[in-house]
PDB file of C-alpha atoms in Angstrom:
ATOM      1  CA  MET A   1     -13.194  -0.059  28.014  1.00 50.00           C
ATOM      2  CA  ARG A   2     -10.658  -0.125  25.169  1.00 66.00           C
ATOM      3  CA  SER A   3      -9.065  -3.386  24.067  1.00 80.00           C
ATOM      4  CA  ASP A   4      -5.358  -4.114  24.481  1.00 85.00           C
ATOM      5  CA  SER A   5      -4.910  -4.027  20.711  1.00 87.00           C
ATOM      6  CA  TYR A   6      -6.435  -0.517  20.535  1.00 90.00           C
ATOM      7  CA  LEU A   7      -4.096   0.801  23.244  1.00 91.00           C
ATOM      8  CA  ILE A   8      -1.029  -0.797  21.625  1.00 90.00           C
ATOM      9  CA  CYS A   9      -1.945   0.612  18.205  1.00 91.00           C
ATOM     10  CA  LYS A  10      -2.436   4.093  19.706  1.00 93.00           C
ATOM     11  CA  LYS A  11       0.985   3.784  21.342  1.00 92.00           C
ATOM     12  CA  TYR A  12       2.573   2.934  17.970  1.00 93.00           C
ATOM     13  CA  LEU A  13       0.717   5.665  16.027  1.00 94.00           C
ATOM     14  CA  ASN A  14       2.946   7.126  13.262  1.00 94.00           C
ATOM     15  CA  ARG A  15       5.474   4.321  13.734  1.00 93.00           C
ATOM     16  CA  GLU A  16       6.463   1.720  11.171  1.00 93.00           C
ATOM     17  CA  VAL A  17       5.199  -1.711  12.206  1.00 93.00           C
ATOM     18  CA  MET A  18       4.566  -5.199  10.924  1.00 93.00           C
ATOM     19  CA  ILE A  19       1.121  -6.461  11.916  1.00 92.00           C
ATOM     20  CA  GLN A  20       0.186 -10.126  11.839  1.00 93.00           C
ATOM     21  CA  THR A  21      -3.541 -10.840  11.594  1.00 91.00           C
ATOM     22  CA  THR A  22      -5.637 -13.937  11.090  1.00 90.00           C
ATOM     23  CA  HIS A  23      -5.675 -13.030   7.366  1.00 89.00           C
ATOM     24  CA  GLY A  24      -1.971 -12.336   6.758  1.00 90.00           C
ATOM     25  CA  THR A  25       0.964 -10.066   7.556  1.00 92.00           C
ATOM     26  CA  TYR A  26       1.091  -6.356   6.693  1.00 91.00           C
ATOM     27  CA  LYS A  27       3.917  -3.828   6.935  1.00 92.00           C
ATOM     28  CA  GLY A  28       3.457  -0.068   7.068  1.00 92.00           C
ATOM     29  CA  THR A  29       2.872   2.956   9.270  1.00 93.00           C
ATOM     30  CA  ILE A  30      -0.112   3.230  11.609  1.00 93.00           C
ATOM     31  CA  VAL A  31      -1.870   6.475  10.671  1.00 94.00           C
ATOM     32  CA  LYS A  32      -5.190   6.156  12.532  1.00 92.00           C
ATOM     33  CA  VAL A  33      -6.898   3.988  15.123  1.00 94.00           C
ATOM     34  CA  ASP A  34     -10.566   3.997  16.012  1.00 91.00           C
ATOM     35  CA  GLY A  35     -12.651   1.709  18.204  1.00 86.00           C
ATOM     36  CA  GLN A  36     -12.929  -0.985  15.531  1.00 90.00           C
ATOM     37  CA  GLN A  37      -9.992  -0.663  13.108  1.00 92.00           C
ATOM     38  CA  VAL A  38      -6.372   0.326  12.714  1.00 93.00           C
ATOM     39  CA  TYR A  39      -5.423   2.089   9.462  1.00 93.00           C
ATOM     40  CA  LEU A  40      -2.074   1.155   7.975  1.00 93.00           C
ATOM     41  CA  LYS A  41      -0.318   3.132   5.240  1.00 91.00           C
ATOM     42  CA  GLN A  42       1.864   0.779   3.228  1.00 84.00           C
ATOM     43  CA  LYS A  43       5.118   1.850   1.640  1.00 74.00           C
ATOM     44  CA  ARG A  44       5.120   1.907  -2.118  1.00 67.00           C
ATOM     45  CA  THR A  45       7.664  -0.493  -3.504  1.00 63.00           C
ATOM     46  CA  GLY A  46       9.025  -0.835  -7.003  1.00 61.00           C
ATOM     47  CA  LYS A  47       8.804   1.596  -9.860  1.00 61.00           C
ATOM     48  CA  LYS A  48       5.184   1.033 -10.823  1.00 61.00           C
ATOM     49  CA  ALA A  49       3.100   4.146 -11.373  1.00 58.00           C
ATOM     50  CA  HIS A  50       0.295   4.687  -8.877  1.00 54.00           C
ATOM     51  CA  ILE A  51      -2.629   6.920  -9.706  1.00 53.00           C
ATOM     52  CA  SER A  52      -4.138   8.037  -6.434  1.00 51.00           C
ATOM     53  CA  PHE A  53      -5.058  11.314  -4.803  1.00 49.00           C
ATOM     54  CA  LEU A  54      -5.082   9.807  -1.312  1.00 54.00           C
ATOM     55  CA  PRO A  55      -2.472   7.607   0.368  1.00 59.00           C
ATOM     56  CA  PHE A  56      -3.245   3.925   0.165  1.00 76.00           C
ATOM     57  CA  LEU A  57      -4.639   2.865   3.553  1.00 82.00           C
ATOM     58  CA  ILE A  58      -5.476  -0.642   4.670  1.00 85.00           C
ATOM     59  CA  PRO A  59      -8.102  -0.883   7.418  1.00 87.00           C
ATOM     60  CA  LEU A  60      -7.432  -3.860   9.695  1.00 88.00           C
ATOM     61  CA  VAL A  61      -9.976  -5.055  12.248  1.00 89.00           C
ATOM     62  CA  LEU A  62      -8.572  -4.797  15.780  1.00 88.00           C
ATOM     63  CA  PHE A  63     -10.079  -8.120  16.837  1.00 87.00           C
ATOM     64  CA  ASP A  64      -8.169  -9.968  14.065  1.00 87.00           C
ATOM     65  CA  LEU A  65      -4.733  -8.796  15.280  1.00 87.00           C
ATOM     66  CA  LEU A  66      -2.363 -11.517  16.444  1.00 88.00           C
ATOM     67  CA  ALA A  67       0.894  -9.560  16.862  1.00 87.00           C
ATOM     68  CA  ILE A  68       2.453  -6.140  16.277  1.00 87.00           C
ATOM     69  CA  PHE A  69       6.193  -5.770  15.680  1.00 87.00           C
ATOM     70  CA  LEU A  70       8.050  -2.451  15.564  1.00 88.00           C
ATOM     71  CA  VAL A  71      10.123  -2.043  12.398  1.00 86.00           C
ATOM     72  CA  ASP A  72      11.549   1.409  13.134  1.00 64.00           C
ATOM     73  CA  THR A  73      15.023   0.702  14.538  1.00 59.00           C
ATOM     74  CA  ALA A  74      15.997   4.369  14.876  1.00 61.00           C
ATOM     75  CA  ARG A  75      14.046   4.553  18.123  1.00 56.00           C
ATOM     76  CA  PRO A  76      14.600   2.467  21.285  1.00 53.00           C
ATOM     77  CA  PHE A  77      13.623  -1.162  20.888  1.00 51.00           C
ATOM     78  CA  SER A  78      10.251  -2.286  22.181  1.00 53.00           C
ATOM     79  CA  PRO A  79       9.353  -5.947  22.250  1.00 53.00           C
ATOM     80  CA  CYS A  80       6.596  -7.254  20.023  1.00 57.00           C
ATOM     81  CA  ARG A  81       3.098  -7.541  21.373  1.00 55.00           C
ATOM     82  CA  LEU A  82       1.300 -10.852  20.954  1.00 58.00           C
ATOM     83  CA  PHE A  83      -2.443 -10.959  21.516  1.00 52.00           C
TER      84      PHE A  83
END
């Protein structure tokens, strides 16, 4: 049986979100979800040079999620999900 946080993250796949965890708040696009983690691609801000061949992904543990907020306002509004 999948957790609520897994199902919510799958629903918001490829959408820009703000995720609050027990370790902090992160903003980005959900690019992958597996049984244990959600992978968030953060937007690059500022004019600093980044040397990377792969997009910067942050793996977040599903069990540490406290809330997910949609940031993308171009689509219909969905309320936040608190865990």
